[in-house]
C-alpha cells in the first residue's frame, strides 16, 4: 500500500473539468440530507459521523489542525470510504502529515466543503483515486463503483435513487470518484451513521494493532488489503469495538509471517533493515550496521532480537554507543549473521526488543592472532622502507575495543612505521582496525589506515611513497607513487578470506531514520529519477575520483561559488540515498566519506591520540590560518623549512562551502573511521582564525554566516553522535553549548533588531552590513536542526531567527514573491541602524527603476509601467515581469531561480520548514504560502533542500 505514496504529490491530481461550486454545493446538500432548494443542518449523530460537533443547530467553523494526530480521523474516514479497509500505519502517518503541512481542514465536512475552492484539497483527496489500489478495485463502470462504495461504507447495496444520483454526478464530471465516496459517507442517515462510526472505531483499533506489532510491511498488497477489508465488512450498526477485538487480533495474526508470534512476545518491534544480496547465493552472511533509535524506545539494559520475513531468527549483538538525555539508546552498532541469502534475494530483518543487553565478550586479540591472522603495511619513502605489523599493533599497543559480544569483536590500534633498524618515521603512522566474526572461519575485516597528521611534531610536509599491504601472506593492496598530503589520511577495508567479505547492500528504514530526528525531515514523497542515479554513478564513481588521496564527488576547491550538489543540510547524494536506499547513491556518499580524510585538516594530538582540543592553556592559542605563520611561536608547527611548496595540495577546504561528509556514513555503518572523520572536521572548523576569535571555546562567530551555519551543523553532529564514553564527547558538547550561549546572549537577550536577521552583533563576530538572505536561511535552519537533535538551548535562538524567513513571506509591506532575493538591504544607509519593519527593508531593496530579474539584471517595463504598484502575487505582477524580462513569469512565481533545486527559494525551504515547527506567529501561514507557490523545483534530481516541517 505505501509504495505508491512515495511518488504522489499535491499536484498529481487536477480538478475535474466541469467542477463548479454550485455542483459541489448540490452534492454536499444531498449528502447532508438536504435537497437543492435548501440546506438542512446535520443532526448531531451525522455531525459526529463527519468528525464535527453541532451546538445549537449551527455547524462549527472548520480550521486546520496543528498536529498530525488531529488528521488521523479524517484520513481513516477516507480509507474506509474509498478503499473499504483500515488505513495502514505508514499511509495514515504519510497522509496525516501531508494534510497538516497543507493546512487543510481536519474534519470530513470541512474537507468536503473546501474541495470546490481549494486546489490543494482536491489534489490531496483525488490522489487516493490515482493509486494502483484504486485501479485494481474499481476497474468497472461507475455503476459498479457506486455499488462498491455503498458496500464499503454501509455494508449494503445502494438504493436505486441514490445510485443514479451519484452515478450521474460522477459521469457528468461534476465530482470525482474520490469525492463521491466522501460525500456518500457524509450523507449517512439513521442506522447507517452507527455503521460508519463503528467501522471507524474498529479501523482505528486495527491500525493501532498493526502499528504496535510493527507489521507495517505485512499489511501490504492486494491479499493483505482484502483480509482487512473482509474484517471491516463484518462490522454493523450494533458492533462494539471491545467485542470485536478477537476479529481484529485474528486478522493481525493472519497477516503476520510464520513464527512472528514468538518475536512479538519478546518485545516491541522497533524498526527493520533490508539485507540485499548483491552476488551469488550465500550462507552465514555477517552483517554489521549503525542504527539510530527514537528517544525513549530502547534502554541500554535491553537487547535486540532479529527475525527475517521467512521466519528465521537472527541473534543480534548490540553495542550501545550514544544515549539520549533520558538514558535511552540513541545510537548503537548492531551485528548478526543471516543464515542464507539466495542470489538476488532481499531479506527484511525486523528489529525488536528482546531480553537483556549484549554481554561483552572475553575474546582477546591474542585469540585472533592464534587463529592465524597476519597482516602488515609497508611504505617505501625515498628508497627507505618503513613498516608496521598487525600483530605488534594489537599486542604492544592498547587497542580500542570498538565491538564486543558473541557475534563480533573489533579492535583498533595504532602503530609506528619503522625501518628494519627500528628508526621511526617522524610523521607517517599506521593504524589497524580488525572486525572478527569469530564464529565464522577466516571471517575478519581488516582496516588499514595510514596517517600524516601529527600536530606538534616539527616540519610537517607531503610525502610520496609506494605502499604494499599484506594480509595472510598475500598482497592485498598496493600502489606506487602515492602522494600523501600533510595532515591527511587514507584507509582501505580488506578481508582475511581472499574471496572477500559478504556481498550485501544494507537498506535502512527511511521513515524510521527521519522519525528519529537524527536526519532532517526530508520529503519522502520525492521519487529520485533513475537518470539522476545513473548520472551520479557515472560521474562520481570513476577511477579518477575514488581511492586513497582522492575526494569522490566533491569540488577540489571547496570555496568554489555557486549552487552545488554538495552544499546543503546534507549533500544531494546523501539525501538520494536516504530517500531511495539505492546502492549507487550510498557508494557515492561513502566515497566522499572516505575522501574526507584527504583534506589537510587532520590534526591528531601527539599526546592524547585524538583530534586536537582547544580547551587548555596551550591549545587555546592554536591557529591553522596560514596568514598567522609570522606570529610564532604557535602550538601548530608550520610547513617544513617554511617552504609551502612542500605542503602544496590540490584540495582547499573551508567552512563556508563545507558539506556534511561523515555524519550519515557513520550513523548507518558504525565504522570508527567515519566517526573520527566527523570529529576531525568539527575540531578543525574553529581553528582557521586568530585564536582570540575562537577564544579557546571553539566559537565560530568569526566565520562567514554560511560558514557559521555549516560549522554549527557539523559541531552538532559530532556532539550528538560521539559515543558517551569517548574522550571528545564532553568537549564537543561544551563547544556547542558555548556557541549557543553566545548566540543566545547576542540575539535572544540582546535583541539587536526586530527582523530576526543576523547583523554581525557580538564581540568578534563576522561583520554584516547588509543581508544575504539565503545565507541567513542556512543559519536559521542550523538552529532548528540543533533543536530537533535535542539541544534545548537552540530553541529560543530558532524562535528569534525564524522571524526573518517568516517575515519575508507574511509581513505587511513585504511581497513574498521577492521573499528569497540574493541580497537584501536591512540597514538605513544614513544611520546604519537595522530597519524596524520588513516594509522598510522591502522599500530599500526593491526600488522602482531598479527591479532585477533572477540573473541580477535591472529590468523595466517596455511601456514604462511601474512595478511596485502591482498587487503581490497577482497576474498583473507576473505580466509585468514577463514583459520586462522578456521571459514568461508565472503568477505566484518567486524571485531567485524558483524552478531550480539550487535556487534561493530552495535555499529558503529548510529555514521555513523549521520555522513552521517553531511555534512563532505566522510561521505556519508562511509555510502555506511557500508550499502553494506556483513554480517549484524538481527535487527528483537534487533533493538536498527538500525539507518539510515536522
PDB file of C-alpha atoms in Angstrom, residues 336-600:
ATOM      1  CA  UNK A 336      24.228 -10.569  13.284  1.00  0.00           C
ATOM      2  CA  UNK A 337      24.648 -13.452  10.885  1.00  0.00           C
ATOM      3  CA  UNK A 338      21.925 -14.015   8.284  1.00  0.00           C
ATOM      4  CA  UNK A 339      21.584 -17.810   7.733  1.00  0.00           C
ATOM      5  CA  UNK A 340      21.301 -17.661   3.960  1.00  0.00           C
ATOM      6  CA  UNK A 341      20.585 -15.421   1.012  1.00  0.00           C
ATOM      7  CA  UNK A 342      19.573 -16.666  -2.397  1.00  0.00           C
ATOM      8  CA  UNK A 343      21.087 -14.951  -5.420  1.00  0.00           C
ATOM      9  CA  UNK A 344      19.460 -11.541  -5.809  1.00  0.00           C
ATOM     10  CA  UNK A 345      17.331 -12.014  -2.701  1.00  0.00           C
ATOM     11  CA  UNK A 346      16.443  -9.234  -0.274  1.00  0.00           C
ATOM     12  CA  UNK A 347      15.514 -10.265   3.261  1.00  0.00           C
ATOM     13  CA  UNK A 348      13.762  -7.915   5.691  1.00  0.00           C
ATOM     14  CA  UNK A 349      15.383  -8.125   9.112  1.00  0.00           C
ATOM     15  CA  UNK A 350      12.971  -6.925  11.798  1.00  0.00           C
ATOM     16  CA  UNK A 351      14.471  -5.487  14.994  1.00  0.00           C
ATOM     17  CA  UNK A 352      12.550  -5.947  18.239  1.00  0.00           C
ATOM     18  CA  UNK A 353      13.306  -5.550  21.929  1.00  0.00           C
ATOM     19  CA  UNK A 354      14.245  -8.878  23.435  1.00  0.00           C
ATOM     20  CA  UNK A 355      15.823  -9.944  26.687  1.00  0.00           C
ATOM     21  CA  UNK A 356      18.892  -8.457  28.344  1.00  0.00           C
ATOM     22  CA  UNK A 357      21.585  -6.356  26.734  1.00  0.00           C
ATOM     23  CA  UNK A 358      24.544  -7.904  24.933  1.00  0.00           C
ATOM     24  CA  UNK A 359      27.152  -9.294  27.313  1.00  0.00           C
ATOM     25  CA  UNK A 360      30.666  -8.099  26.417  1.00  0.00           C
ATOM     26  CA  UNK A 361      32.959 -10.795  25.111  1.00  0.00           C
ATOM     27  CA  UNK A 362      36.103 -12.110  26.783  1.00  0.00           C
ATOM     28  CA  UNK A 363      37.700 -12.829  23.392  1.00  0.00           C
ATOM     29  CA  UNK A 364      41.083 -11.138  23.097  1.00  0.00           C
ATOM     30  CA  UNK A 365      43.231 -10.032  20.151  1.00  0.00           C
ATOM     31  CA  UNK A 366      45.575 -12.873  21.061  1.00  0.00           C
ATOM     32  CA  UNK A 367      42.814 -15.346  20.168  1.00  0.00           C
ATOM     33  CA  UNK A 368      42.507 -13.749  16.750  1.00  0.00           C
ATOM     34  CA  UNK A 369      46.229 -13.928  16.158  1.00  0.00           C
ATOM     35  CA  UNK A 370      46.308 -17.514  17.409  1.00  0.00           C
ATOM     36  CA  UNK A 371      43.677 -18.319  14.789  1.00  0.00           C
ATOM     37  CA  UNK A 372      46.300 -17.439  12.185  1.00  0.00           C
ATOM     38  CA  UNK A 373      45.602 -13.890  11.019  1.00  0.00           C
ATOM     39  CA  UNK A 374      48.664 -11.921   9.924  1.00  0.00           C
ATOM     40  CA  UNK A 375      48.980  -8.552   8.273  1.00  0.00           C
ATOM     41  CA  UNK A 376      51.323  -5.659   7.627  1.00  0.00           C
ATOM     42  CA  UNK A 377      51.674  -2.359   5.801  1.00  0.00           C
ATOM     43  CA  UNK A 378      54.935  -1.208   4.216  1.00  0.00           C
ATOM     44  CA  UNK A 379      55.763   2.228   2.792  1.00  0.00           C
ATOM     45  CA  UNK A 380      58.857   2.869   0.691  1.00  0.00           C
ATOM     46  CA  UNK A 381      59.780   6.537   1.141  1.00  0.00           C
ATOM     47  CA  UNK A 382      62.766   7.833  -0.839  1.00  0.00           C
ATOM     48  CA  UNK A 383      64.085   4.287  -1.126  1.00  0.00           C
ATOM     49  CA  UNK A 384      63.700   3.520   2.595  1.00  0.00           C
ATOM     50  CA  UNK A 385      61.085   1.006   3.710  1.00  0.00           C
ATOM     51  CA  UNK A 386      59.008   1.662   6.812  1.00  0.00           C
ATOM     52  CA  UNK A 387      56.584  -0.999   8.002  1.00  0.00           C
ATOM     53  CA  UNK A 388      54.117  -1.852  10.746  1.00  0.00           C
ATOM     54  CA  UNK A 389      52.756  -5.294  11.654  1.00  0.00           C
ATOM     55  CA  UNK A 390      49.183  -6.027  12.679  1.00  0.00           C
ATOM     56  CA  UNK A 391      50.419  -8.367  15.420  1.00  0.00           C
ATOM     57  CA  UNK A 392      52.591  -5.703  17.033  1.00  0.00           C
ATOM     58  CA  UNK A 393      49.785  -3.155  16.922  1.00  0.00           C
ATOM     59  CA  UNK A 394      47.290  -5.470  18.632  1.00  0.00           C
ATOM     60  CA  UNK A 395      49.671  -6.836  21.267  1.00  0.00           C
ATOM     61  CA  UNK A 396      52.021  -3.991  22.165  1.00  0.00           C
ATOM     62  CA  UNK A 397      49.632  -1.048  21.940  1.00  0.00           C
ATOM     63  CA  UNK A 398      46.454  -0.597  23.944  1.00  0.00           C
ATOM     64  CA  UNK A 399      43.807  -1.324  21.338  1.00  0.00           C
ATOM     65  CA  UNK A 400      40.412   0.329  21.495  1.00  0.00           C
ATOM     66  CA  UNK A 401      37.728  -2.326  21.873  1.00  0.00           C
ATOM     67  CA  UNK A 402      35.099  -0.992  19.475  1.00  0.00           C
ATOM     68  CA  UNK A 403      32.735  -4.005  19.305  1.00  0.00           C
ATOM     69  CA  UNK A 404      32.409  -6.753  21.875  1.00  0.00           C
ATOM     70  CA  UNK A 405      29.957  -9.624  22.086  1.00  0.00           C
ATOM     71  CA  UNK A 406      29.019 -13.104  20.938  1.00  0.00           C
ATOM     72  CA  UNK A 407      28.731 -12.241  17.240  1.00  0.00           C
ATOM     73  CA  UNK A 408      31.675  -9.980  16.530  1.00  0.00           C
ATOM     74  CA  UNK A 409      34.645  -8.308  18.179  1.00  0.00           C
ATOM     75  CA  UNK A 410      36.570  -5.347  16.844  1.00  0.00           C
ATOM     76  CA  UNK A 411      39.802  -3.761  17.987  1.00  0.00           C
ATOM     77  CA  UNK A 412      41.520  -0.590  16.753  1.00  0.00           C
ATOM     78  CA  UNK A 413      45.197   0.098  17.381  1.00  0.00           C
ATOM     79  CA  UNK A 414      47.887   2.430  16.118  1.00  0.00           C
ATOM     80  CA  UNK A 415      51.481   1.549  15.311  1.00  0.00           C
ATOM     81  CA  UNK A 416      54.625   3.475  14.346  1.00  0.00           C
ATOM     82  CA  UNK A 417      56.105   2.854  10.935  1.00  0.00           C
ATOM     83  CA  UNK A 418      59.701   1.684  11.418  1.00  0.00           C
ATOM     84  CA  UNK A 419      62.686   0.730   9.325  1.00  0.00           C
ATOM     85  CA  UNK A 420      64.325  -2.671   9.744  1.00  0.00           C
ATOM     86  CA  UNK A 421      66.804  -0.960  12.062  1.00  0.00           C
ATOM     87  CA  UNK A 422      63.985   0.401  14.247  1.00  0.00           C
ATOM     88  CA  UNK A 423      64.033   4.036  13.095  1.00  0.00           C
ATOM     89  CA  UNK A 424      60.562   5.555  13.398  1.00  0.00           C
ATOM     90  CA  UNK A 425      59.198   7.768  10.670  1.00  0.00           C
ATOM     91  CA  UNK A 426      58.653  11.255  12.146  1.00  0.00           C
ATOM     92  CA  UNK A 427      55.210  11.849  10.631  1.00  0.00           C
ATOM     93  CA  UNK A 428      53.736   8.783   8.952  1.00  0.00           C
ATOM     94  CA  UNK A 429      51.915   6.302  11.178  1.00  0.00           C
ATOM     95  CA  UNK A 430      49.724   3.228  10.681  1.00  0.00           C
ATOM     96  CA  UNK A 431      46.518   2.167  12.346  1.00  0.00           C
ATOM     97  CA  UNK A 432      44.684  -1.142  12.121  1.00  0.00           C
ATOM     98  CA  UNK A 433      41.059  -1.984  12.778  1.00  0.00           C
ATOM     99  CA  UNK A 434      40.102  -5.657  12.885  1.00  0.00           C
ATOM    100  CA  UNK A 435      36.464  -6.774  12.947  1.00  0.00           C
ATOM    101  CA  UNK A 436      36.368 -10.518  13.662  1.00  0.00           C
ATOM    102  CA  UNK A 437      33.256 -12.669  13.379  1.00  0.00           C
ATOM    103  CA  UNK A 438      34.907 -15.307  15.494  1.00  0.00           C
ATOM    104  CA  UNK A 439      32.209 -17.931  14.961  1.00  0.00           C
ATOM    105  CA  UNK A 440      32.903 -17.991  11.205  1.00  0.00           C
ATOM    106  CA  UNK A 441      36.007 -19.381   9.535  1.00  0.00           C
ATOM    107  CA  UNK A 442      38.508 -16.724   8.423  1.00  0.00           C
ATOM    108  CA  UNK A 443      35.830 -14.047   8.527  1.00  0.00           C
ATOM    109  CA  UNK A 444      37.521 -10.836   9.587  1.00  0.00           C
ATOM    110  CA  UNK A 445      37.596  -7.380   8.049  1.00  0.00           C
ATOM    111  CA  UNK A 446      40.965  -5.661   8.327  1.00  0.00           C
ATOM    112  CA  UNK A 447      41.073  -1.894   8.025  1.00  0.00           C
ATOM    113  CA  UNK A 448      44.445  -0.353   7.229  1.00  0.00           C
ATOM    114  CA  UNK A 449      44.846   3.382   7.866  1.00  0.00           C
ATOM    115  CA  UNK A 450      47.913   5.443   7.024  1.00  0.00           C
ATOM    116  CA  UNK A 451      48.135   8.903   8.554  1.00  0.00           C
ATOM    117  CA  UNK A 452      50.263  12.009   8.130  1.00  0.00           C
ATOM    118  CA  UNK A 453      48.604  14.136  10.770  1.00  0.00           C
ATOM    119  CA  UNK A 454      50.744  14.731  13.848  1.00  0.00           C
ATOM    120  CA  UNK A 455      50.029  18.157  15.311  1.00  0.00           C
ATOM    121  CA  UNK A 456      53.073  19.043  17.411  1.00  0.00           C
ATOM    122  CA  UNK A 457      55.841  17.288  15.519  1.00  0.00           C
ATOM    123  CA  UNK A 458      58.079  19.749  13.685  1.00  0.00           C
ATOM    124  CA  UNK A 459      58.370  20.183   9.931  1.00  0.00           C
ATOM    125  CA  UNK A 460      55.165  18.643   8.545  1.00  0.00           C
ATOM    126  CA  UNK A 461      55.115  18.092   4.773  1.00  0.00           C
ATOM    127  CA  UNK A 462      53.767  15.951   1.946  1.00  0.00           C
ATOM    128  CA  UNK A 463      55.336  12.569   1.297  1.00  0.00           C
ATOM    129  CA  UNK A 464      55.494  10.378  -1.784  1.00  0.00           C
ATOM    130  CA  UNK A 465      55.785   6.645  -1.351  1.00  0.00           C
ATOM    131  CA  UNK A 466      54.975   3.165  -2.625  1.00  0.00           C
ATOM    132  CA  UNK A 467      52.558   1.205  -0.447  1.00  0.00           C
ATOM    133  CA  UNK A 468      52.158  -2.539  -0.045  1.00  0.00           C
ATOM    134  CA  UNK A 469      49.638  -4.217   2.285  1.00  0.00           C
ATOM    135  CA  UNK A 470      49.925  -7.926   3.093  1.00  0.00           C
ATOM    136  CA  UNK A 471      47.067  -9.974   4.581  1.00  0.00           C
ATOM    137  CA  UNK A 472      47.561 -13.627   5.436  1.00  0.00           C
ATOM    138  CA  UNK A 473      50.754 -13.715   3.377  1.00  0.00           C
ATOM    139  CA  UNK A 474      49.245 -12.330   0.175  1.00  0.00           C
ATOM    140  CA  UNK A 475      49.427  -8.881  -1.426  1.00  0.00           C
ATOM    141  CA  UNK A 476      46.040  -7.375  -0.600  1.00  0.00           C
ATOM    142  CA  UNK A 477      46.643  -3.792  -1.784  1.00  0.00           C
ATOM    143  CA  UNK A 478      49.464  -1.886  -3.421  1.00  0.00           C
ATOM    144  CA  UNK A 479      50.083   1.428  -5.152  1.00  0.00           C
ATOM    145  CA  UNK A 480      53.194   3.139  -6.410  1.00  0.00           C
ATOM    146  CA  UNK A 481      53.989   6.825  -6.313  1.00  0.00           C
ATOM    147  CA  UNK A 482      51.204   7.825  -3.913  1.00  0.00           C
ATOM    148  CA  UNK A 483      51.401  11.431  -2.747  1.00  0.00           C
ATOM    149  CA  UNK A 484      50.255  11.691   0.840  1.00  0.00           C
ATOM    150  CA  UNK A 485      49.342  15.287   1.697  1.00  0.00           C
ATOM    151  CA  UNK A 486      50.183  16.862   5.043  1.00  0.00           C
ATOM    152  CA  UNK A 487      47.631  16.463   7.833  1.00  0.00           C
ATOM    153  CA  UNK A 488      45.592  13.919   5.919  1.00  0.00           C
ATOM    154  CA  UNK A 489      44.956  10.177   5.993  1.00  0.00           C
ATOM    155  CA  UNK A 490      43.540   7.315   3.938  1.00  0.00           C
ATOM    156  CA  UNK A 491      42.184   3.848   4.622  1.00  0.00           C
ATOM    157  CA  UNK A 492      41.296   0.570   2.939  1.00  0.00           C
ATOM    158  CA  UNK A 493      38.971  -2.251   4.000  1.00  0.00           C
ATOM    159  CA  UNK A 494      40.337  -5.730   3.262  1.00  0.00           C
ATOM    160  CA  UNK A 495      39.233  -9.242   4.230  1.00  0.00           C
ATOM    161  CA  UNK A 496      41.084 -12.205   5.710  1.00  0.00           C
ATOM    162  CA  UNK A 497      39.357 -14.561   3.299  1.00  0.00           C
ATOM    163  CA  UNK A 498      40.783 -13.989  -0.204  1.00  0.00           C
ATOM    164  CA  UNK A 499      37.245 -14.267  -1.617  1.00  0.00           C
ATOM    165  CA  UNK A 500      36.377 -11.072   0.234  1.00  0.00           C
ATOM    166  CA  UNK A 501      33.538 -10.132   2.531  1.00  0.00           C
ATOM    167  CA  UNK A 502      29.784 -10.577   2.261  1.00  0.00           C
ATOM    168  CA  UNK A 503      28.195  -9.289  -0.940  1.00  0.00           C
ATOM    169  CA  UNK A 504      25.317  -7.366   0.594  1.00  0.00           C
ATOM    170  CA  UNK A 505      23.742  -3.944   0.462  1.00  0.00           C
ATOM    171  CA  UNK A 506      22.006  -2.887   3.673  1.00  0.00           C
ATOM    172  CA  UNK A 507      18.945  -0.654   3.332  1.00  0.00           C
ATOM    173  CA  UNK A 508      17.775   1.140   6.447  1.00  0.00           C
ATOM    174  CA  UNK A 509      14.171   2.101   7.122  1.00  0.00           C
ATOM    175  CA  UNK A 510      13.990   5.656   5.781  1.00  0.00           C
ATOM    176  CA  UNK A 511      10.841   6.642   7.646  1.00  0.00           C
ATOM    177  CA  UNK A 512      12.333   5.489  10.942  1.00  0.00           C
ATOM    178  CA  UNK A 513      15.606   7.351  10.368  1.00  0.00           C
ATOM    179  CA  UNK A 514      13.674  10.545   9.703  1.00  0.00           C
ATOM    180  CA  UNK A 515      11.323   9.958  12.636  1.00  0.00           C
ATOM    181  CA  UNK A 516      14.347   9.712  14.937  1.00  0.00           C
ATOM    182  CA  UNK A 517      15.151  13.357  14.063  1.00  0.00           C
ATOM    183  CA  UNK A 518      18.810  12.438  13.604  1.00  0.00           C
ATOM    184  CA  UNK A 519      18.363  13.499   9.984  1.00  0.00           C
ATOM    185  CA  UNK A 520      16.159  16.346   8.711  1.00  0.00           C
ATOM    186  CA  UNK A 521      12.548  15.748   7.698  1.00  0.00           C
ATOM    187  CA  UNK A 522      13.169  15.233   4.009  1.00  0.00           C
ATOM    188  CA  UNK A 523      10.123  14.854   1.778  1.00  0.00           C
ATOM    189  CA  UNK A 524       9.579  11.113   1.471  1.00  0.00           C
ATOM    190  CA  UNK A 525       7.179  11.681  -1.411  1.00  0.00           C
ATOM    191  CA  UNK A 526      10.058  12.550  -3.734  1.00  0.00           C
ATOM    192  CA  UNK A 527      10.888   9.876  -6.273  1.00  0.00           C
ATOM    193  CA  UNK A 528      14.509  10.223  -7.338  1.00  0.00           C
ATOM    194  CA  UNK A 529      14.849   9.853 -11.072  1.00  0.00           C
ATOM    195  CA  UNK A 530      16.739   6.830 -12.334  1.00  0.00           C
ATOM    196  CA  UNK A 531      18.616   9.118 -14.699  1.00  0.00           C
ATOM    197  CA  UNK A 532      19.883  11.122 -11.715  1.00  0.00           C
ATOM    198  CA  UNK A 533      21.228   7.982 -10.053  1.00  0.00           C
ATOM    199  CA  UNK A 534      22.805   6.795 -13.290  1.00  0.00           C
ATOM    200  CA  UNK A 535      24.476  10.158 -13.818  1.00  0.00           C
ATOM    201  CA  UNK A 536      25.679  10.222 -10.235  1.00  0.00           C
ATOM    202  CA  UNK A 537      27.334   6.820 -10.613  1.00  0.00           C
ATOM    203  CA  UNK A 538      28.933   7.671 -13.953  1.00  0.00           C
ATOM    204  CA  UNK A 539      30.399  10.954 -12.723  1.00  0.00           C
ATOM    205  CA  UNK A 540      31.161  10.343  -9.040  1.00  0.00           C
ATOM    206  CA  UNK A 541      32.313   6.725  -9.062  1.00  0.00           C
ATOM    207  CA  UNK A 542      35.160   6.916 -11.545  1.00  0.00           C
ATOM    208  CA  UNK A 543      38.758   5.832 -11.028  1.00  0.00           C
ATOM    209  CA  UNK A 544      39.816   9.472 -11.141  1.00  0.00           C
ATOM    210  CA  UNK A 545      37.674  10.315  -8.118  1.00  0.00           C
ATOM    211  CA  UNK A 546      37.790   7.340  -5.769  1.00  0.00           C
ATOM    212  CA  UNK A 547      40.573   5.710  -3.802  1.00  0.00           C
ATOM    213  CA  UNK A 548      43.303   6.944  -1.416  1.00  0.00           C
ATOM    214  CA  UNK A 549      44.091  10.652  -1.617  1.00  0.00           C
ATOM    215  CA  UNK A 550      41.002  11.338  -3.746  1.00  0.00           C
ATOM    216  CA  UNK A 551      37.784  13.034  -2.722  1.00  0.00           C
ATOM    217  CA  UNK A 552      34.853  11.435  -4.527  1.00  0.00           C
ATOM    218  CA  UNK A 553      32.243  13.791  -5.939  1.00  0.00           C
ATOM    219  CA  UNK A 554      33.469  16.893  -4.088  1.00  0.00           C
ATOM    220  CA  UNK A 555      34.988  20.048  -5.556  1.00  0.00           C
ATOM    221  CA  UNK A 556      38.784  20.244  -5.178  1.00  0.00           C
ATOM    222  CA  UNK A 557      38.479  23.940  -4.369  1.00  0.00           C
ATOM    223  CA  UNK A 558      35.841  23.873  -1.663  1.00  0.00           C
ATOM    224  CA  UNK A 559      35.301  27.677  -1.708  1.00  0.00           C
ATOM    225  CA  UNK A 560      34.023  27.460  -5.319  1.00  0.00           C
ATOM    226  CA  UNK A 561      30.985  29.736  -5.500  1.00  0.00           C
ATOM    227  CA  UNK A 562      27.566  28.923  -6.885  1.00  0.00           C
ATOM    228  CA  UNK A 563      24.970  26.259  -6.245  1.00  0.00           C
ATOM    229  CA  UNK A 564      26.416  22.782  -5.889  1.00  0.00           C
ATOM    230  CA  UNK A 565      25.009  19.350  -5.071  1.00  0.00           C
ATOM    231  CA  UNK A 566      27.274  19.003  -2.032  1.00  0.00           C
ATOM    232  CA  UNK A 567      26.104  22.186  -0.301  1.00  0.00           C
ATOM    233  CA  UNK A 568      23.062  21.915   1.930  1.00  0.00           C
ATOM    234  CA  UNK A 569      21.973  20.371   5.214  1.00  0.00           C
ATOM    235  CA  UNK A 570      23.113  17.083   3.662  1.00  0.00           C
ATOM    236  CA  UNK A 571      24.663  16.617   0.200  1.00  0.00           C
ATOM    237  CA  UNK A 572      22.397  15.673  -2.665  1.00  0.00           C
ATOM    238  CA  UNK A 573      23.783  12.137  -2.927  1.00  0.00           C
ATOM    239  CA  UNK A 574      23.276  11.548   0.794  1.00  0.00           C
ATOM    240  CA  UNK A 575      19.642  12.611   0.525  1.00  0.00           C
ATOM    241  CA  UNK A 576      19.177  10.462  -2.586  1.00  0.00           C
ATOM    242  CA  UNK A 577      20.494   7.554  -0.547  1.00  0.00           C
ATOM    243  CA  UNK A 578      18.266   8.422   2.403  1.00  0.00           C
ATOM    244  CA  UNK A 579      15.141   8.538   0.254  1.00  0.00           C
ATOM    245  CA  UNK A 580      15.904   5.598  -2.047  1.00  0.00           C
ATOM    246  CA  UNK A 581      18.430   3.416  -0.191  1.00  0.00           C
ATOM    247  CA  UNK A 582      19.952   2.964  -3.644  1.00  0.00           C
ATOM    248  CA  UNK A 583      23.372   1.271  -3.668  1.00  0.00           C
ATOM    249  CA  UNK A 584      24.831   3.792  -6.143  1.00  0.00           C
ATOM    250  CA  UNK A 585      23.838   6.747  -4.006  1.00  0.00           C
ATOM    251  CA  UNK A 586      25.239   5.021  -0.919  1.00  0.00           C
ATOM    252  CA  UNK A 587      28.541   4.286  -2.617  1.00  0.00           C
ATOM    253  CA  UNK A 588      28.773   7.916  -3.748  1.00  0.00           C
ATOM    254  CA  UNK A 589      28.186   9.020  -0.164  1.00  0.00           C
ATOM    255  CA  UNK A 590      30.738   6.556   1.201  1.00  0.00           C
ATOM    256  CA  UNK A 591      33.416   7.531  -1.321  1.00  0.00           C
ATOM    257  CA  UNK A 592      33.064  11.156  -0.199  1.00  0.00           C
ATOM    258  CA  UNK A 593      33.337   9.999   3.416  1.00  0.00           C
ATOM    259  CA  UNK A 594      36.493   8.049   2.540  1.00  0.00           C
ATOM    260  CA  UNK A 595      37.815  11.070   0.676  1.00  0.00           C
ATOM    261  CA  UNK A 596      37.137  13.373   3.612  1.00  0.00           C
ATOM    262  CA  UNK A 597      40.400  12.033   5.032  1.00  0.00           C
ATOM    263  CA  UNK A 598      42.294  13.521   2.070  1.00  0.00           C
ATOM    264  CA  UNK A 599      41.820  17.156   3.073  1.00  0.00           C
ATOM    265  CA  UNK A 600      44.641  18.729   5.110  1.00  0.00           C
TER     266      UNK A 600
END
